[in-house]
PDB file of C-alpha atoms and ligand atoms in Angstrom:
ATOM      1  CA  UNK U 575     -28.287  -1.601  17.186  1.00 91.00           C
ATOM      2  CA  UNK U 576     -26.315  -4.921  18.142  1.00 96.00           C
ATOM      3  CA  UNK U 577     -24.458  -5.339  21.471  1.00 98.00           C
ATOM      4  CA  UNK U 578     -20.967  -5.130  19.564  1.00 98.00           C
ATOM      5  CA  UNK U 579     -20.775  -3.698  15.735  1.00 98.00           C
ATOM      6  CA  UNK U 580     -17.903  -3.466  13.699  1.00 98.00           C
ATOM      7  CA  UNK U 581     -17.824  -2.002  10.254  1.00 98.00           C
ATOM      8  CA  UNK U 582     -15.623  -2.241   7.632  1.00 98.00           C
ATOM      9  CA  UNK U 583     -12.674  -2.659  10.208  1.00 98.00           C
ATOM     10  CA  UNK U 584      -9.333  -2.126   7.996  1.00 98.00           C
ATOM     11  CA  UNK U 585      -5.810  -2.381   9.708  1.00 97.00           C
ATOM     12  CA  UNK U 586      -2.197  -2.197   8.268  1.00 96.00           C
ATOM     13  CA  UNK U 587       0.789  -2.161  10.399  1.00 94.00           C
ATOM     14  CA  UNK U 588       4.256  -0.512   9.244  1.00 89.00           C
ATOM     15  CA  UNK U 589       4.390   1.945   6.274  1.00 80.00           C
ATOM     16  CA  UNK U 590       5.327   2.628   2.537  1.00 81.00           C
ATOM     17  CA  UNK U 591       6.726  -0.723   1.347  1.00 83.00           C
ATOM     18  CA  UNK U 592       6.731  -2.089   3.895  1.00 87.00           C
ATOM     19  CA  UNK U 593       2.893  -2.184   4.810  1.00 91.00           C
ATOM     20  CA  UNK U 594       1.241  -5.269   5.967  1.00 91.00           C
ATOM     21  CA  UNK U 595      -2.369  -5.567   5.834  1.00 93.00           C
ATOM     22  CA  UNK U 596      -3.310  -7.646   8.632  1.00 96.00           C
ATOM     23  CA  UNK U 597      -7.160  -7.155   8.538  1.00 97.00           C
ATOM     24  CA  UNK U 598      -8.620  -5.837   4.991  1.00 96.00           C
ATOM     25  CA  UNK U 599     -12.358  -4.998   5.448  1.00 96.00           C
ATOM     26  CA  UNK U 600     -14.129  -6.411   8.496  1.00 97.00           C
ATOM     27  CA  UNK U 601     -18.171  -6.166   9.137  1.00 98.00           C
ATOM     28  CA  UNK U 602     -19.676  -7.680  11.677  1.00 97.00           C
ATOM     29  CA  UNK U 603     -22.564  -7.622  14.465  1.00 97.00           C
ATOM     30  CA  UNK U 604     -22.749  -9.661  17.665  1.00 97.00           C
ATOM     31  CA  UNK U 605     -25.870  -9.473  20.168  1.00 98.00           C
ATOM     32  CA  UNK U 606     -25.273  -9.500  23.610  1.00 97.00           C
ATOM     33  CA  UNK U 607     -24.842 -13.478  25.594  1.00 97.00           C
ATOM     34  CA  UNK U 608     -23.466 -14.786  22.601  1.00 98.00           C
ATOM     35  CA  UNK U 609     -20.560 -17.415  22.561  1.00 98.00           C
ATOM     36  CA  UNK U 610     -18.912 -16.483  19.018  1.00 98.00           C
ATOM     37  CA  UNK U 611     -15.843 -18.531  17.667  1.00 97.00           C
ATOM     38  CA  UNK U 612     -12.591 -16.918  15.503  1.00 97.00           C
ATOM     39  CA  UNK U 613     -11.032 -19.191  13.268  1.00 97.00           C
ATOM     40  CA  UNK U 614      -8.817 -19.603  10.672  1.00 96.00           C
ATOM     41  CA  UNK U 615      -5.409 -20.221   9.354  1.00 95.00           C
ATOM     42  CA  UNK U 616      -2.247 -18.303  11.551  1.00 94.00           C
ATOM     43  CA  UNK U 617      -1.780 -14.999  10.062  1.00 94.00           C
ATOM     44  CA  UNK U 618      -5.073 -14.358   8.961  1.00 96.00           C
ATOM     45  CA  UNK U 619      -6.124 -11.594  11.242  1.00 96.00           C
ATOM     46  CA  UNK U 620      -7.503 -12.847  14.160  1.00 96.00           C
ATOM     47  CA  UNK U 621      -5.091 -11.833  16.727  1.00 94.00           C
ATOM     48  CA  UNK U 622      -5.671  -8.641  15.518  1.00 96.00           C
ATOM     49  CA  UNK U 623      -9.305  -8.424  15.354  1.00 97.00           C
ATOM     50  CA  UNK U 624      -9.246  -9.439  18.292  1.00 96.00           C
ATOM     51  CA  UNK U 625      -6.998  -6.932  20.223  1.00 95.00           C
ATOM     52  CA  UNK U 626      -8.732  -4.250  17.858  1.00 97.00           C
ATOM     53  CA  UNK U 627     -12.337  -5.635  19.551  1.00 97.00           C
ATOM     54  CA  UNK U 628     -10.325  -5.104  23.330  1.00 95.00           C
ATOM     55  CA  UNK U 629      -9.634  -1.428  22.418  1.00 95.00           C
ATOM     56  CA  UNK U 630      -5.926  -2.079  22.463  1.00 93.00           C
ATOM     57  CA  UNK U 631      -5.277  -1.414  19.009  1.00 95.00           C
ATOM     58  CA  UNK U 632      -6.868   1.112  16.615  1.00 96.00           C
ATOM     59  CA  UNK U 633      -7.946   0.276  13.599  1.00 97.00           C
ATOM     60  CA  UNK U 634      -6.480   2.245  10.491  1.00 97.00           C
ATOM     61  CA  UNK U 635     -10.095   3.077   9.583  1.00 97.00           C
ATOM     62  CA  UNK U 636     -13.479   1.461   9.917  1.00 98.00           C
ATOM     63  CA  UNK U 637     -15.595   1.397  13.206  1.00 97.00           C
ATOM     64  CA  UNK U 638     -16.038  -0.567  16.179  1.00 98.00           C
ATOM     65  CA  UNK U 639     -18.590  -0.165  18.951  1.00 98.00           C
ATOM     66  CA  UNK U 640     -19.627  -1.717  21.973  1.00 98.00           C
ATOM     67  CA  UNK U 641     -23.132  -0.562  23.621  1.00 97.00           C
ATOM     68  CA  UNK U 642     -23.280   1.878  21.065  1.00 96.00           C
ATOM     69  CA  UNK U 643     -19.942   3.487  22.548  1.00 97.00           C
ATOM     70  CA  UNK U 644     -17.708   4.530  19.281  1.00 98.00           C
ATOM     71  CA  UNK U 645     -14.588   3.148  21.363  1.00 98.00           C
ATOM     72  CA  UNK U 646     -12.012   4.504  18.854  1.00 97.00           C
ATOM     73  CA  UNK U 647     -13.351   7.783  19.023  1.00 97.00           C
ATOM     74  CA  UNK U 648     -12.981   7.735  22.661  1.00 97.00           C
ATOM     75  CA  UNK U 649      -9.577   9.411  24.303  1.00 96.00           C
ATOM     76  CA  UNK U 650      -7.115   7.315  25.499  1.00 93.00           C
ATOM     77  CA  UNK U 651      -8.480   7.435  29.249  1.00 94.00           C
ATOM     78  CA  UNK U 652     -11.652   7.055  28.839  1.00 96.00           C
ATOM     79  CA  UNK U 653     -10.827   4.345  26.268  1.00 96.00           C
ATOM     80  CA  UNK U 654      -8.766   2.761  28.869  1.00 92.00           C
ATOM     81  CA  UNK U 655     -11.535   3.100  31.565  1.00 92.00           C
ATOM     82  CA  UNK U 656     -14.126   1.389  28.647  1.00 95.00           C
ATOM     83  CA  UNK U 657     -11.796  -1.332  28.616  1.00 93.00           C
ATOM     84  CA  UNK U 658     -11.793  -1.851  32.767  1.00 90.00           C
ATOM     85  CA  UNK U 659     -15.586  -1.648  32.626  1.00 91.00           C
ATOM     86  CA  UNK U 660     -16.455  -3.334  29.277  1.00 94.00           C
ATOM     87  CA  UNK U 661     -13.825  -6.053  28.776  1.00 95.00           C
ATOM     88  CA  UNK U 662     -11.456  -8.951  30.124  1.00 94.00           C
ATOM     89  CA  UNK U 663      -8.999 -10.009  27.722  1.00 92.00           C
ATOM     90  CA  UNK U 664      -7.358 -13.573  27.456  1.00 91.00           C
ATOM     91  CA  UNK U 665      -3.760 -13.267  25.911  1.00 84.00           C
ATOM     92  CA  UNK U 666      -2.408 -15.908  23.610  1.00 77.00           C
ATOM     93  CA  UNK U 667       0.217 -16.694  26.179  1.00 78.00           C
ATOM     94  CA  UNK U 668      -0.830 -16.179  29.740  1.00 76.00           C
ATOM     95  CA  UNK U 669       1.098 -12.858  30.432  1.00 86.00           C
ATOM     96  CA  UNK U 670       1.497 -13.712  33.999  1.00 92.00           C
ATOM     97  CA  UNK U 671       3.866 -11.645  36.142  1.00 93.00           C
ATOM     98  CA  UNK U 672       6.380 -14.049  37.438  1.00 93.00           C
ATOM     99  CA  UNK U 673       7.185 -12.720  40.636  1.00 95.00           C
ATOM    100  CA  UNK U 674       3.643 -12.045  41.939  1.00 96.00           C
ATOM    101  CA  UNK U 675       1.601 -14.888  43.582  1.00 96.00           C
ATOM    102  CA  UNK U 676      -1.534 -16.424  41.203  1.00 96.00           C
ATOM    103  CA  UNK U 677      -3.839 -14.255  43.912  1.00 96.00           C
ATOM    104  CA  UNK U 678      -1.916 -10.685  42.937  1.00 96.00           C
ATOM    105  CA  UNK U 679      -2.167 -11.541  39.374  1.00 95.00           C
ATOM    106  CA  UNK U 680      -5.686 -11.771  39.789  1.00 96.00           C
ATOM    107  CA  UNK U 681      -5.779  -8.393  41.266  1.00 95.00           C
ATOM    108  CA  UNK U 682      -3.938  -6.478  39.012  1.00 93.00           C
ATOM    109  CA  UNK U 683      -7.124  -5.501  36.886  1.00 91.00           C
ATOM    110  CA  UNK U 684      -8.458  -4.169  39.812  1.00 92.00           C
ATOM    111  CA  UNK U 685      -5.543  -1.348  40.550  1.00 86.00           C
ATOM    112  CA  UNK U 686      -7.568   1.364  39.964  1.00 83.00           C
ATOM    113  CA  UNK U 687     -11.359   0.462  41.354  1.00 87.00           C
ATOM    114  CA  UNK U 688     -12.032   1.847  44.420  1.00 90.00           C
ATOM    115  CA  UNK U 689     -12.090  -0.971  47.383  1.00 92.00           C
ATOM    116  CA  UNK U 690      -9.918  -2.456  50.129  1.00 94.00           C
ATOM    117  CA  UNK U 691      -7.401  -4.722  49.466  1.00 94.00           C
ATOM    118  CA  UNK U 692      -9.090  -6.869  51.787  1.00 95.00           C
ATOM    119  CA  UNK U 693     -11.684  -6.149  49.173  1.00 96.00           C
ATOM    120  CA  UNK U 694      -9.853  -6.744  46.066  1.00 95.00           C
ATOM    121  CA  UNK U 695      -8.380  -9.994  47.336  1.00 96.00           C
ATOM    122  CA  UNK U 696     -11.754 -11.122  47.891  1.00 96.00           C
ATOM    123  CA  UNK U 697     -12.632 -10.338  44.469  1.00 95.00           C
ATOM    124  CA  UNK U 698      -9.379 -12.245  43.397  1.00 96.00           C
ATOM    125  CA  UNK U 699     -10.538 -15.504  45.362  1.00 96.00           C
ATOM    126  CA  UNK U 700     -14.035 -15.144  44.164  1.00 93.00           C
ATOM    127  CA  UNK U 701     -12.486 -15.267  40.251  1.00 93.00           C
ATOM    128  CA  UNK U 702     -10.111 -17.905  41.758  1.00 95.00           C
ATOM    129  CA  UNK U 703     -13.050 -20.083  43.132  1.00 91.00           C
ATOM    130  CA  UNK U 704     -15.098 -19.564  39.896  1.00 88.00           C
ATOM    131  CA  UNK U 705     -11.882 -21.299  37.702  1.00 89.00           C
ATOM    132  CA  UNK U 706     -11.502 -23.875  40.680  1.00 89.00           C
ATOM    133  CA  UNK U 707      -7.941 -22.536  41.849  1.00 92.00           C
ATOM    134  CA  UNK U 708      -9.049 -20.861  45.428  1.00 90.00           C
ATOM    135  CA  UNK U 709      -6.064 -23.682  47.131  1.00 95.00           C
ATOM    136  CA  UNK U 710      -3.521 -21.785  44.587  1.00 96.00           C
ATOM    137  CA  UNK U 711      -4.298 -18.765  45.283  1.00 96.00           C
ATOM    138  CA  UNK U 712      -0.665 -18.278  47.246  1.00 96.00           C
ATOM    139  CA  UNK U 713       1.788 -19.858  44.845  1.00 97.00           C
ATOM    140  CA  UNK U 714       4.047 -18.371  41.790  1.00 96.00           C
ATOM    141  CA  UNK U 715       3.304 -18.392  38.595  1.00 95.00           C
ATOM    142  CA  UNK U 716       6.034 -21.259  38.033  1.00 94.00           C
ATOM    143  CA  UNK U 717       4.931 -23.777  40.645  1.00 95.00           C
ATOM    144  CA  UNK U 718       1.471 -24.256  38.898  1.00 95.00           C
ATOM    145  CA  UNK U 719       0.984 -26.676  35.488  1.00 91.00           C
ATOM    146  CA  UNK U 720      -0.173 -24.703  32.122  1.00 88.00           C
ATOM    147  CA  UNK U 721      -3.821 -25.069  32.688  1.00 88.00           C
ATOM    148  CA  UNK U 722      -3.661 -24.041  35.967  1.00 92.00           C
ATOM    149  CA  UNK U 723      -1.677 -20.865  34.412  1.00 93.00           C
ATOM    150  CA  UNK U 724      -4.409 -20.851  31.175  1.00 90.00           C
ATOM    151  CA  UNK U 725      -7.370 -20.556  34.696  1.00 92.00           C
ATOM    152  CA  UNK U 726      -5.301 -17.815  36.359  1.00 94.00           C
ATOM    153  CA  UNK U 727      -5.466 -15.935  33.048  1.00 94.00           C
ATOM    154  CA  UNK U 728      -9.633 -16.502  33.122  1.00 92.00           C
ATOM    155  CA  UNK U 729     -10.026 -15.561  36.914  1.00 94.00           C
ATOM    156  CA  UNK U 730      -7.632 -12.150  35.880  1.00 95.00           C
ATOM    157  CA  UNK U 731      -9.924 -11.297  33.033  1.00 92.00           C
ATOM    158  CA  UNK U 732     -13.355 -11.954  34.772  1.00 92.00           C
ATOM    159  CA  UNK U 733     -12.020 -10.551  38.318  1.00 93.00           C
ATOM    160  CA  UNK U 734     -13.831  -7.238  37.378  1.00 88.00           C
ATOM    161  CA  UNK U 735     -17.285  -9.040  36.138  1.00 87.00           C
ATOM    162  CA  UNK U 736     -16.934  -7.985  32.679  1.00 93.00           C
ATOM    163  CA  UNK U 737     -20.272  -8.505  30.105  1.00 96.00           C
ATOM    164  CA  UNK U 738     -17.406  -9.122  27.083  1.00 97.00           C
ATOM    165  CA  UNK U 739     -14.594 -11.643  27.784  1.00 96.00           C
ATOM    166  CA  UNK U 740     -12.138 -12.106  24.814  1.00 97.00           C
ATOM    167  CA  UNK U 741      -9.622 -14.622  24.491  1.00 95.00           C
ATOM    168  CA  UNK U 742      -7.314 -15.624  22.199  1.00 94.00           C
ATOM    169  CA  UNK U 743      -6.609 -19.263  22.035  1.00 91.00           C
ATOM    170  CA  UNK U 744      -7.439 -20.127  25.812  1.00 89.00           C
ATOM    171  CA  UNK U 745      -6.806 -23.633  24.981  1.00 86.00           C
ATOM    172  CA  UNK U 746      -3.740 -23.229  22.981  1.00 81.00           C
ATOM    173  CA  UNK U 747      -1.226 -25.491  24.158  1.00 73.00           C
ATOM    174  CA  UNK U 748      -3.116 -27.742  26.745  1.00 79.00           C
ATOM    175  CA  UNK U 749      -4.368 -31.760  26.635  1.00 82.00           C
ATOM    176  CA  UNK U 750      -7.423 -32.733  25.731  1.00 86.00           C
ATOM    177  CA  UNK U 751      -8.787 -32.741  29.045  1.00 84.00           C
ATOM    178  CA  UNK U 752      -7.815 -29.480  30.086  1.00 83.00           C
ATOM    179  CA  UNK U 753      -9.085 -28.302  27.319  1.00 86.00           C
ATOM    180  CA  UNK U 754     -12.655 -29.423  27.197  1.00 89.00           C
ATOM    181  CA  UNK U 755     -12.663 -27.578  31.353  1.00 85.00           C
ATOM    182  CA  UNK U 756     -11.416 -25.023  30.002  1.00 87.00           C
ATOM    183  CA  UNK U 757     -14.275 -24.772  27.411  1.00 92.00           C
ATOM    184  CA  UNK U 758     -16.882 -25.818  30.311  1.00 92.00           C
ATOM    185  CA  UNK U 759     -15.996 -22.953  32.459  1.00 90.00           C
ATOM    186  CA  UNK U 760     -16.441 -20.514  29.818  1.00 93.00           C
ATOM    187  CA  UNK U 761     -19.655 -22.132  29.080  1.00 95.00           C
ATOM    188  CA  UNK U 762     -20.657 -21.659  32.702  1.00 93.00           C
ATOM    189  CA  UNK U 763     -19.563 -17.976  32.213  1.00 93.00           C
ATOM    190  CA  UNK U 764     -21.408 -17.617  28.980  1.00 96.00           C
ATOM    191  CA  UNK U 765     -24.614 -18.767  30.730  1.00 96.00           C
ATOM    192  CA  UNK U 766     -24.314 -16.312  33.143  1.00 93.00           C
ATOM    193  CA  UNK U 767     -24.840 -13.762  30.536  1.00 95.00           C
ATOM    194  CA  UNK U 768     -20.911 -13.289  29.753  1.00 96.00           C
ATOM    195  CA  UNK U 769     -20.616 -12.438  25.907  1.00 98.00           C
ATOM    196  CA  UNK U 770     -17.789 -14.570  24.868  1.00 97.00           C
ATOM    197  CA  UNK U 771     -15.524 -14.169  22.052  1.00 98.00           C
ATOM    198  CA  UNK U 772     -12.720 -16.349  21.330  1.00 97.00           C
ATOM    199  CA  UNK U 773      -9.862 -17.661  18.812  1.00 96.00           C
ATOM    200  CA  UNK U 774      -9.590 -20.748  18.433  1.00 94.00           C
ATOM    201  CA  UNK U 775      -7.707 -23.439  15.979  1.00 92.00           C
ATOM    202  CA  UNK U 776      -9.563 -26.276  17.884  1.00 91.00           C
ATOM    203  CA  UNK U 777     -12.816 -27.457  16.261  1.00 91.00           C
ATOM    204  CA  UNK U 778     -13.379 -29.493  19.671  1.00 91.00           C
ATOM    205  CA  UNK U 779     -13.395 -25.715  20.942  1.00 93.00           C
ATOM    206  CA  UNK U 780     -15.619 -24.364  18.204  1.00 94.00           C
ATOM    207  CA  UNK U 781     -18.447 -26.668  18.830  1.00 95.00           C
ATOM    208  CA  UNK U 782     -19.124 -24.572  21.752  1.00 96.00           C
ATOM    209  CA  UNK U 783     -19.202 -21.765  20.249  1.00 96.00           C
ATOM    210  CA  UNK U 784     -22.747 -20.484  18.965  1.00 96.00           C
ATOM    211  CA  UNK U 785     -21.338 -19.173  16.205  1.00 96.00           C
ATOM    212  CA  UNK U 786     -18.472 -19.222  14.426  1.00 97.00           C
ATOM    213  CA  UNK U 787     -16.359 -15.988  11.946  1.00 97.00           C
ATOM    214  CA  UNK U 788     -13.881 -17.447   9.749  1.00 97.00           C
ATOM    215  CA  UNK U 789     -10.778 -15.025   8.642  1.00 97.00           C
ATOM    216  CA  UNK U 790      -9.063 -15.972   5.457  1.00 96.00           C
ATOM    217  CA  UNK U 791      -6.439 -13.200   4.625  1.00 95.00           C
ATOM    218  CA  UNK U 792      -8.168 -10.473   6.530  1.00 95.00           C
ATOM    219  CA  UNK U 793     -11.477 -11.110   5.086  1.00 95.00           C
ATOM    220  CA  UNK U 794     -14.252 -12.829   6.779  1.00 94.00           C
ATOM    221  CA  UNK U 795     -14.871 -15.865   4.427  1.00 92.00           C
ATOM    222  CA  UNK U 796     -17.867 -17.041   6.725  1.00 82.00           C
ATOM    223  CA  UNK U 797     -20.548 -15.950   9.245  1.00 81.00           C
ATOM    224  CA  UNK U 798     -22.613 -18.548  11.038  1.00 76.00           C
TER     225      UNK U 798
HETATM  226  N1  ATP O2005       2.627  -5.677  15.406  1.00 50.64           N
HETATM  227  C1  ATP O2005       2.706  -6.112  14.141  1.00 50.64           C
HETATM  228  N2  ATP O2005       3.490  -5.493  13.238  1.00 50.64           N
HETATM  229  C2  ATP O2005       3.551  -5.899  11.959  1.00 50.64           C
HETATM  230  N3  ATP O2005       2.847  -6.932  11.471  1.00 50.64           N
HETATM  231  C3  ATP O2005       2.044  -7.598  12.314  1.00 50.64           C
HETATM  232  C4  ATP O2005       1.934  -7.233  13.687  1.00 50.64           C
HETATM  233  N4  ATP O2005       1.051  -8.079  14.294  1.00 50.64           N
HETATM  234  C5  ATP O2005       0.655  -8.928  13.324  1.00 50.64           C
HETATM  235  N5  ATP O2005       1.235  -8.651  12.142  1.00 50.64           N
HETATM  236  C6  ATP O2005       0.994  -9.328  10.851  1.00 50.64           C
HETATM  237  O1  ATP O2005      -0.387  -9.242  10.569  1.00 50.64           O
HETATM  238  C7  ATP O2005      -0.892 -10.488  10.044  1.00 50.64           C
HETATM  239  C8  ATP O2005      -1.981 -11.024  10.978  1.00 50.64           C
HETATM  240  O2  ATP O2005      -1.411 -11.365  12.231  1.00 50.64           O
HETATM  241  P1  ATP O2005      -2.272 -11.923  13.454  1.00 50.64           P
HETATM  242  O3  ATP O2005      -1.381 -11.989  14.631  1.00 50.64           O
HETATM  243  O4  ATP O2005      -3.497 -11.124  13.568  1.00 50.64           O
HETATM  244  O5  ATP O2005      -2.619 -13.386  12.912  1.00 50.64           O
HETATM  245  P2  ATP O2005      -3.369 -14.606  13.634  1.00 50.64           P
HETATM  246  O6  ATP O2005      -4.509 -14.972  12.755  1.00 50.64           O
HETATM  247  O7  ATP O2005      -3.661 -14.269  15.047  1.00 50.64           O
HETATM  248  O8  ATP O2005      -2.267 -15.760  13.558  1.00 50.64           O
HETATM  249  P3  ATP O2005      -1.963 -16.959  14.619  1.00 50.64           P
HETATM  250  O9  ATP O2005      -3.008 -17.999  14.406  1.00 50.64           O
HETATM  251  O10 ATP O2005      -0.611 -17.444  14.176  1.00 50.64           O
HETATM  252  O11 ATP O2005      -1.940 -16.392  15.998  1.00 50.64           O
HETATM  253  C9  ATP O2005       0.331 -11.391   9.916  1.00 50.64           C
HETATM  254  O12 ATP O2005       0.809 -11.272   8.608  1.00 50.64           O
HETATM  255  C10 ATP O2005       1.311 -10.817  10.913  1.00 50.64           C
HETATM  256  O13 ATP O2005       2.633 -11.099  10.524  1.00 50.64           O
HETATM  257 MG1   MG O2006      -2.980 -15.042  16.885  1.00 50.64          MG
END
């Protein structure tokens, strides 16, 4: 069985009349250390494929599993534990916390693993190093530009050495430049074994992507 299977994935949000149907019938397999690309037009699906994939959002039927775990047929702790071991998640805007410092942002993943916080905020510099922010370690999410912020988000969602990082849009609203290290350093991370999956409108972005599943409407229009 492949690292990550989903299977006829179905989800509609609201009810009655006023049902949406955000993802219609989703199959797909992905092996583990690959670098897989989402595209397609905004409000196809992807977002939500995509926070179905990080266990934060049940699908309204189909299946989706991870190392042969059935993660929607897990309870919500153990589904929430999954997710600390499994999975870092990159959010389509950064969801930093304002008034901690880039270093306690890091850490927040970490609240419930048993260490130090001496530990811990090893761990955070360690992520912090690996995005090349270890000097910001100390400042507010404010006082730092929006790749710096688009890095923090990376170093929070690879603190815990996840083998699945998702992220949705990393590069969203960042220069060229920016961009393409933003792209390298998940590159490096992919190397390292990291399966990567990530949305993306950018085909600069796509090209690094191994592979690439194009939503149209809910439907997957294209594998490869
Ligand atoms: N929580 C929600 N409640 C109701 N409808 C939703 C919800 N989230 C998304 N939708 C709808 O589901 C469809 C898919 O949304 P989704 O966010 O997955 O699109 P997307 O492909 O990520 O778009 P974008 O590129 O703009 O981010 C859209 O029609 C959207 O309006
Ligand atoms: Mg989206």
């Amino acid at each position: 069985m492949s690292f990550i299977v989903a299977e006829n994935l179905v989800k509609q949000y609201g009810n009655g009349d006023a049902t949406v149907s955000a993802i219609s019938d989703i199959s797909f397999q992905i092996e583990s250390g690959e670098f897989i690309g989402i595209m397609g037009e905004s409000g196809a699906g992807k977002s939500t494929l995509l926070s179905i994939m990080g266990a934060m959002n049940a699908p309204t039927s189909g299946n989706f599993m991870v190392d042969e775990i059935d993660v929607y047929s897990l309870r919500q702790e153990q589904r929430a534990d999954f997710r600390r071991e499994f999975l870092g998640f990159v959010f389509q805007s950064f969801h930093l916390l304002s008034y901690l410092t880039v270093a306690e942002n890091v850490m927040l993943p970490l609240t419930t693993v048993k260490a130090s916080r001496k530990q811990k905020r090893a761990m955070a510099e360690e992520a912090l190093n690996n995005v090349g922010l270890n000097d910001k370690a100390n400042r507010l999410p404010s006082r730092i530009s929006g790749g710096e912020k688009e890095r923090v988000a990376i170093a929070r969602a690879i603190v815990n050495e996840p083998p699945v990082l998702l992220a949705d849009e990393p590069t969203g609203n960042l220069d060229n430049k920016t961009k393409h290290k933003i792209m390298e350093l998940l590159q490096k991370l992919n190397t390292r074994g990291v399966t990567i999956v990530m949305v993306t409108h950018s085909l600069q972005c796509a090209k690094y992507a191994q592979r690439i599943l194009y939503v149209s409407d809910g439907l997957l229009v294209e594998n490869g």
